[in-house]
Structures are given as structure tokens and as C-alpha cells.
Amino acid sequence: MQLKLSIFFALAMSAAQFVLAQDTGCADLYGQCGGSIETWSWTGPTCCIDSADPTRELTCKYVDQQYSVCVPVSA
């Protein structure tokens, strides 16, 4: 019984994290949050949220013209 409850709660938390990231419209930790290539511009999320820990502050870090990524502020 204990194992079944543990599995249930683990699945429920995973689902909640997925819904949180989807509801905000923001990219998750290490997700793409920007970029462009000449005539193509990024149309995806430009904000970041850590769905595993929504209190953790993330920033959209510029990598190069084609890619920006969500990373912890301390990175």
C-alpha cells in the first residue's frame, strides 16, 4: 500500500510540474527561451520557470544569435 501511495504522489507531482510549465507559457529549466537566424525569429517562450521548484529564480541566458537558454540565476 505504501509503495502504491508513493508512486501515486510521484506521478501527481510530475503532472503538476508539467501543468505549471504549460500554464505559464514559459520555458522550463534548460529550455530554449530565445534566438534568431537572419529572417527567422524565435516565436517560442521568452520567460523561464523551474517547474520542479517554482521559487528558484531562472534567467534567459544568451548563448549565441541562434539560441538562448533558461538557467539558474547563479549560473
mmCIF file of C-alpha atoms in Angstrom:
data_model
loop_
_atom_site.group_PDB
_atom_site.id
_atom_site.type_symbol
_atom_site.label_atom_id
_atom_site.label_comp_id
_atom_site.label_asym_id
_atom_site.label_seq_id
_atom_site.Cartn_x
_atom_site.Cartn_y
_atom_site.Cartn_z
ATOM 1 C CA MET A 1 0.000 0.000 0.000
ATOM 2 C CA GLN A 2 2.819 2.379 0.918
ATOM 3 C CA LEU A 3 4.532 1.798 -2.437
ATOM 4 C CA LYS A 4 1.285 2.466 -4.342
ATOM 5 C CA LEU A 5 0.815 5.762 -2.487
ATOM 6 C CA SER A 6 4.425 6.763 -3.186
ATOM 7 C CA ILE A 7 4.007 6.043 -6.889
ATOM 8 C CA PHE A 8 0.703 7.932 -6.968
ATOM 9 C CA PHE A 9 2.203 11.019 -5.317
ATOM 10 C CA ALA A 10 5.264 10.918 -7.579
ATOM 11 C CA LEU A 11 3.033 10.809 -10.651
ATOM 12 C CA ALA A 12 0.805 13.577 -9.287
ATOM 13 C CA MET A 13 3.812 15.835 -8.647
ATOM 14 C CA SER A 14 5.182 15.195 -12.146
ATOM 15 C CA ALA A 15 1.827 16.083 -13.657
ATOM 16 C CA ALA A 16 1.591 19.238 -11.550
ATOM 17 C CA GLN A 17 5.068 20.342 -12.667
ATOM 18 C CA PHE A 18 4.163 19.795 -16.314
ATOM 19 C CA VAL A 19 0.919 21.747 -15.954
ATOM 20 C CA LEU A 20 2.715 24.606 -14.178
ATOM 21 C CA ALA A 21 5.218 24.988 -17.008
ATOM 22 C CA GLN A 22 2.436 24.778 -19.609
ATOM 23 C CA ASP A 23 0.137 27.259 -17.828
ATOM 24 C CA THR A 24 2.787 29.948 -17.564
ATOM 25 C CA GLY A 25 3.826 29.718 -21.202
ATOM 26 C CA CYS A 26 7.429 29.886 -20.021
ATOM 27 C CA ALA A 27 10.312 27.562 -20.876
ATOM 28 C CA ASP A 28 11.462 25.123 -18.194
ATOM 29 C CA LEU A 29 14.978 24.814 -16.768
ATOM 30 C CA TYR A 30 17.481 24.444 -19.664
ATOM 31 C CA GLY A 31 14.722 25.034 -22.216
ATOM 32 C CA GLN A 32 15.102 27.400 -25.179
ATOM 33 C CA CYS A 33 13.903 30.939 -24.474
ATOM 34 C CA GLY A 34 15.179 32.902 -27.465
ATOM 35 C CA GLY A 35 17.181 33.025 -30.656
ATOM 36 C CA SER A 36 17.016 34.048 -34.290
ATOM 37 C CA ILE A 37 18.619 33.290 -37.643
ATOM 38 C CA GLU A 38 18.602 36.167 -40.161
ATOM 39 C CA THR A 39 14.968 36.078 -41.359
ATOM 40 C CA TRP A 40 13.700 33.652 -38.703
ATOM 41 C CA SER A 41 12.845 34.943 -35.246
ATOM 42 C CA TRP A 42 12.139 32.872 -32.160
ATOM 43 C CA THR A 43 8.392 32.702 -31.536
ATOM 44 C CA GLY A 44 8.518 30.403 -28.515
ATOM 45 C CA PRO A 45 8.629 31.322 -24.828
ATOM 46 C CA THR A 46 10.867 34.159 -23.694
ATOM 47 C CA CYS A 47 10.377 33.696 -19.949
ATOM 48 C CA CYS A 48 11.686 30.918 -17.702
ATOM 49 C CA ILE A 49 10.310 28.884 -14.785
ATOM 50 C CA ASP A 50 11.701 25.860 -12.973
ATOM 51 C CA SER A 51 8.680 23.559 -12.841
ATOM 52 C CA ALA A 52 10.410 21.366 -10.234
ATOM 53 C CA ASP A 53 10.975 24.379 -7.947
ATOM 54 C CA PRO A 54 8.931 27.463 -8.950
ATOM 55 C CA THR A 55 10.681 29.522 -6.242
ATOM 56 C CA ARG A 56 14.063 29.043 -7.962
ATOM 57 C CA GLU A 57 14.960 32.104 -9.989
ATOM 58 C CA LEU A 58 15.896 31.486 -13.627
ATOM 59 C CA THR A 59 17.162 33.788 -16.342
ATOM 60 C CA CYS A 60 17.188 33.552 -20.125
ATOM 61 C CA LYS A 61 20.933 33.441 -20.907
ATOM 62 C CA TYR A 62 22.130 34.455 -24.381
ATOM 63 C CA VAL A 63 24.321 31.710 -25.873
ATOM 64 C CA ASP A 64 24.598 32.887 -29.469
ATOM 65 C CA GLN A 65 22.453 34.506 -32.161
ATOM 66 C CA GLN A 66 20.560 31.258 -32.670
ATOM 67 C CA TYR A 67 19.959 30.179 -29.083
ATOM 68 C CA SER A 68 19.214 31.424 -25.571
ATOM 69 C CA VAL A 69 18.608 29.006 -22.685
ATOM 70 C CA CYS A 70 16.919 29.103 -19.259
ATOM 71 C CA VAL A 71 19.493 28.698 -16.489
ATOM 72 C CA PRO A 72 19.587 29.351 -12.736
ATOM 73 C CA VAL A 73 20.455 32.978 -11.921
ATOM 74 C CA SER A 74 23.599 31.817 -10.097
ATOM 75 C CA ALA A 75 24.970 30.140 -13.276
#
